[in-house]
Amino acid sequence: MATFLYKLGRISFRRRHFVALIWVALLTLAGVGAASAPAAGNSSFSIPGTEAQKAFDLLEQRFPGTSADGATARVVFKAPSGEKMTDPGNKATVQETVKELADGSEVVRVTDPYQAKAVSKDGTIAYAQVSYKVSGMELEDSSRDALEDSAQDARKAGLTVEIGGDALQTVPHTGTTEIIGIAVAAVVLVITFGSLIAAGLPLLTALIGVGIGVSSITALASALDLGSTTSTLAMMIGLAVGIDYALFIVSRYRAELAEGRDREDAAGRAVGTAGSAVVFAGLTVVIALVGLSVVNIPMLTKMGVAAAGTVAIAVLIALTMIPALLGYAGRKVKPAGEKGKLLGRAKKQDKPVKPNLGTRWASFVVRRPVAVLLLGVIGLGAAAVPAASLELGLPDDGSQPTSTTQRRAYDLLSEGFGPGFNGPLMVVVDAKDSDDPKAAFTAVGDEIKGLEDVVTVTPPAPNKAGDTATITVIPDSKPSSVATEDLVHSIRGKGAGIKADSDANVLVTGQTAMNIDVSEKLNDALIPYLVLVVGLAFLLLIVVFRSILVPLKAALGFLLSVMAALGAVVAVFQWGWLAGLMGVEQTGPVMSMMPIFMVGVVFGLAMDYEVFLVTRMREAYVHGEKAGQAVVTGFRHGARVVTAAAVIMMAVFAGFIGSSESMVKMIGFGLAIAVFFDAFVVRMAIVPAVLALLGRKAWWLPKWLDRALPNVDVEGEGLRSASERGDQGKELVRA
């Protein structure tokens, strides 16, 4: 591995014009494809194998032309104080609004509140439901404008009017904090390298990699049904790892220059050693992201595969374009220990160099490993405590900021019709095999009326064939409550008896039921996913480190990191701690996909730091140092760079906290805090403490396994051997 990458680095350095041309051509090709591709719609959300999805598919089959996946809007009216919605003037205003709404070219139907009995018991609130032919992301701007204009006309007549539903759904924006995150990364790079040129290389290559990845996703979005969130998350992860991977190679290049090697040889060695760590670190991230497909939720699978593709591009760019750009930079990139013009001219050190902070910290940990280990574990354990109160759900209008019309419409409907009105359940009765479908429909309605937590059960609405009917059930509790979840299970439980009596199938669907099914499916998939991803990465790390205990320690450290990060997410987004600082206007359940997504991404990123830091220790140990001294040596060479990489990654992730999309905001915060815990507590404190306690045992590997494993030479031992034989560079290039 090291020898192959060494050759690749030297060739890229020497043929830099050709390498740069290839990447620029790929970026141009992806950009042209993105510009010419049709606009991406909202990714269809399906959960194969669940009852809610089966019911949804049945509705599309038995109720053709009803646009079951079309956008909806609820226009909610509230009468002025002291008036009723049934007053003649207010009624005329509402009916005029309904008439205006029905004229839209994409509108399928609009319900009249007075005919549909959509007026609250006290007469102060009413709503009209608008159904569209296309999804919310596919609606034309003219349809949204007509919806808002109609509401504004009703407001001028004195009514309070708010609009809920997904018809006003727009592509989320990340805000200015994303740019701030990149700016922080640039500052950290400048401080790390002391040179604008050296600092600019990781930023430039990361932006090119993300540009290719996101443009490719945009170009394929319509064909592959990729939503806007997919490209946002690919950008988030691609930027973070792209900067970090380039940072490690540039840092190793400067270290090789400091040892007196010429620039081409230094570029080859940087790619051969640090590049090997980049390859394996990238593989762990790709495994974790692609492994999300085991959950069998298409949207999550697409997000994972798209982000994994962007990570793969980041690895390839780091291995090829970084040495090419180093060739262009020439002497403007200084050896390690020398300062560029930005922070002072290069100076020769005549007196002994003081040990750096990484060396001093590692020496302290090696002297007091038990105290550091206990402090780190107890601290992360305390941070993980809130995770015991984790509640899962999917965001709806109730999680929107109170400043939005969607949230105000949600609150008005809760006020007028009860909290359960915002989460109606749709019961689908399939009586195709029943001898008396009408009797079956009636029996299902009667059974549901007898259940607890039910406010309203509408009469069955059969299709034209008369073999399938829908029944709308309004719970007494809000959509995200445990009581509503119990009601869904109760209705499904009654289905078995109804099937036996009338041969009719009872299925429960709707947004609330889908949320419940998603949460359950994700919970069921978490353990298999952990076993698959951690198992594969464990085997990979055994090959890299040629040790059993080091990969085991890496996996256990990851579990501490992810639990502490989940605890922080619960504290902020569910309990409301520091919610104002994070821009969280409404607390509530944590997004259902958050735990499994965090497990996947954080595991991959955690292994990045493990590989980059511990390979330096392994390299020192293989080259003859004692186990304790190898830990100190690894920190002397790697601590500064790993710290810079962690700060950069945290800054990039934190930049997405400013997103208007609650899912992106939550993931940005969760990943940022997880990187903090993993890099600064686990990898910088717990890892050296454990390795110091284990000593030589940390690198133990059974002889039979040592013989069976392939030798990937991440430490670059092959390069050193060739150097000792003399004329190592020419020999390897000729090979």
mmCIF file with all atom_site columns, C-alpha atoms in Angstrom, residues 57 82 110 179 214 252 347 514 517 584 599 676 693 721:
data_model
loop_
_atom_site.group_PDB
_atom_site.id
_atom_site.type_symbol
_atom_site.label_atom_id
_atom_site.label_alt_id
_atom_site.label_comp_id
_atom_site.label_asym_id
_atom_site.label_entity_id
_atom_site.label_seq_id
_atom_site.pdbx_PDB_ins_code
_atom_site.Cartn_x
_atom_site.Cartn_y
_atom_site.Cartn_z
_atom_site.occupancy
_atom_site.B_iso_or_equiv
_atom_site.pdbx_formal_charge
_atom_site.auth_seq_id
_atom_site.auth_comp_id
_atom_site.auth_asym_id
_atom_site.auth_atom_id
_atom_site.pdbx_PDB_model_num
ATOM 1  C CA . ASP A 1 57  ? -49.736 1.930  -1.858 1.00 0.00 ? 57  ASP A CA 1
ATOM 2  C CA . GLY A 1 82  ? -66.644 38.529 19.974 1.00 0.00 ? 82  GLY A CA 1
ATOM 3  C CA . VAL A 1 110 ? -60.937 22.649 -1.994 1.00 0.00 ? 110 VAL A CA 1
ATOM 4  C CA . ILE A 1 179 ? -19.712 30.499 5.517  1.00 0.00 ? 179 ILE A CA 1
ATOM 5  C CA . VAL A 1 214 ? -22.728 17.988 -4.898 1.00 0.00 ? 214 VAL A CA 1
ATOM 6  C CA . ARG A 1 252 ? 3.306   15.063 6.585  1.00 0.00 ? 252 ARG A CA 1
ATOM 7  C CA . LYS A 1 347 ? 14.838  30.948 11.454 1.00 0.00 ? 347 LYS A CA 1
ATOM 8  C CA . MET A 1 514 ? -45.766 6.677  9.246  1.00 0.00 ? 514 MET A CA 1
ATOM 9  C CA . ASP A 1 517 ? -43.504 3.022  11.858 1.00 0.00 ? 517 ASP A CA 1
ATOM 10 C CA . VAL A 1 584 ? -34.082 26.179 18.485 1.00 0.00 ? 584 VAL A CA 1
ATOM 11 C CA . VAL A 1 599 ? -23.955 6.213  14.815 1.00 0.00 ? 599 VAL A CA 1
ATOM 12 C CA . PHE A 1 676 ? -15.524 17.448 20.162 1.00 0.00 ? 676 PHE A CA 1
ATOM 13 C CA . LEU A 1 693 ? -1.793  0.973  30.740 1.00 0.00 ? 693 LEU A CA 1
ATOM 14 C CA . SER A 1 721 ? 13.812  -0.253 4.059  1.00 0.00 ? 721 SER A CA 1
#
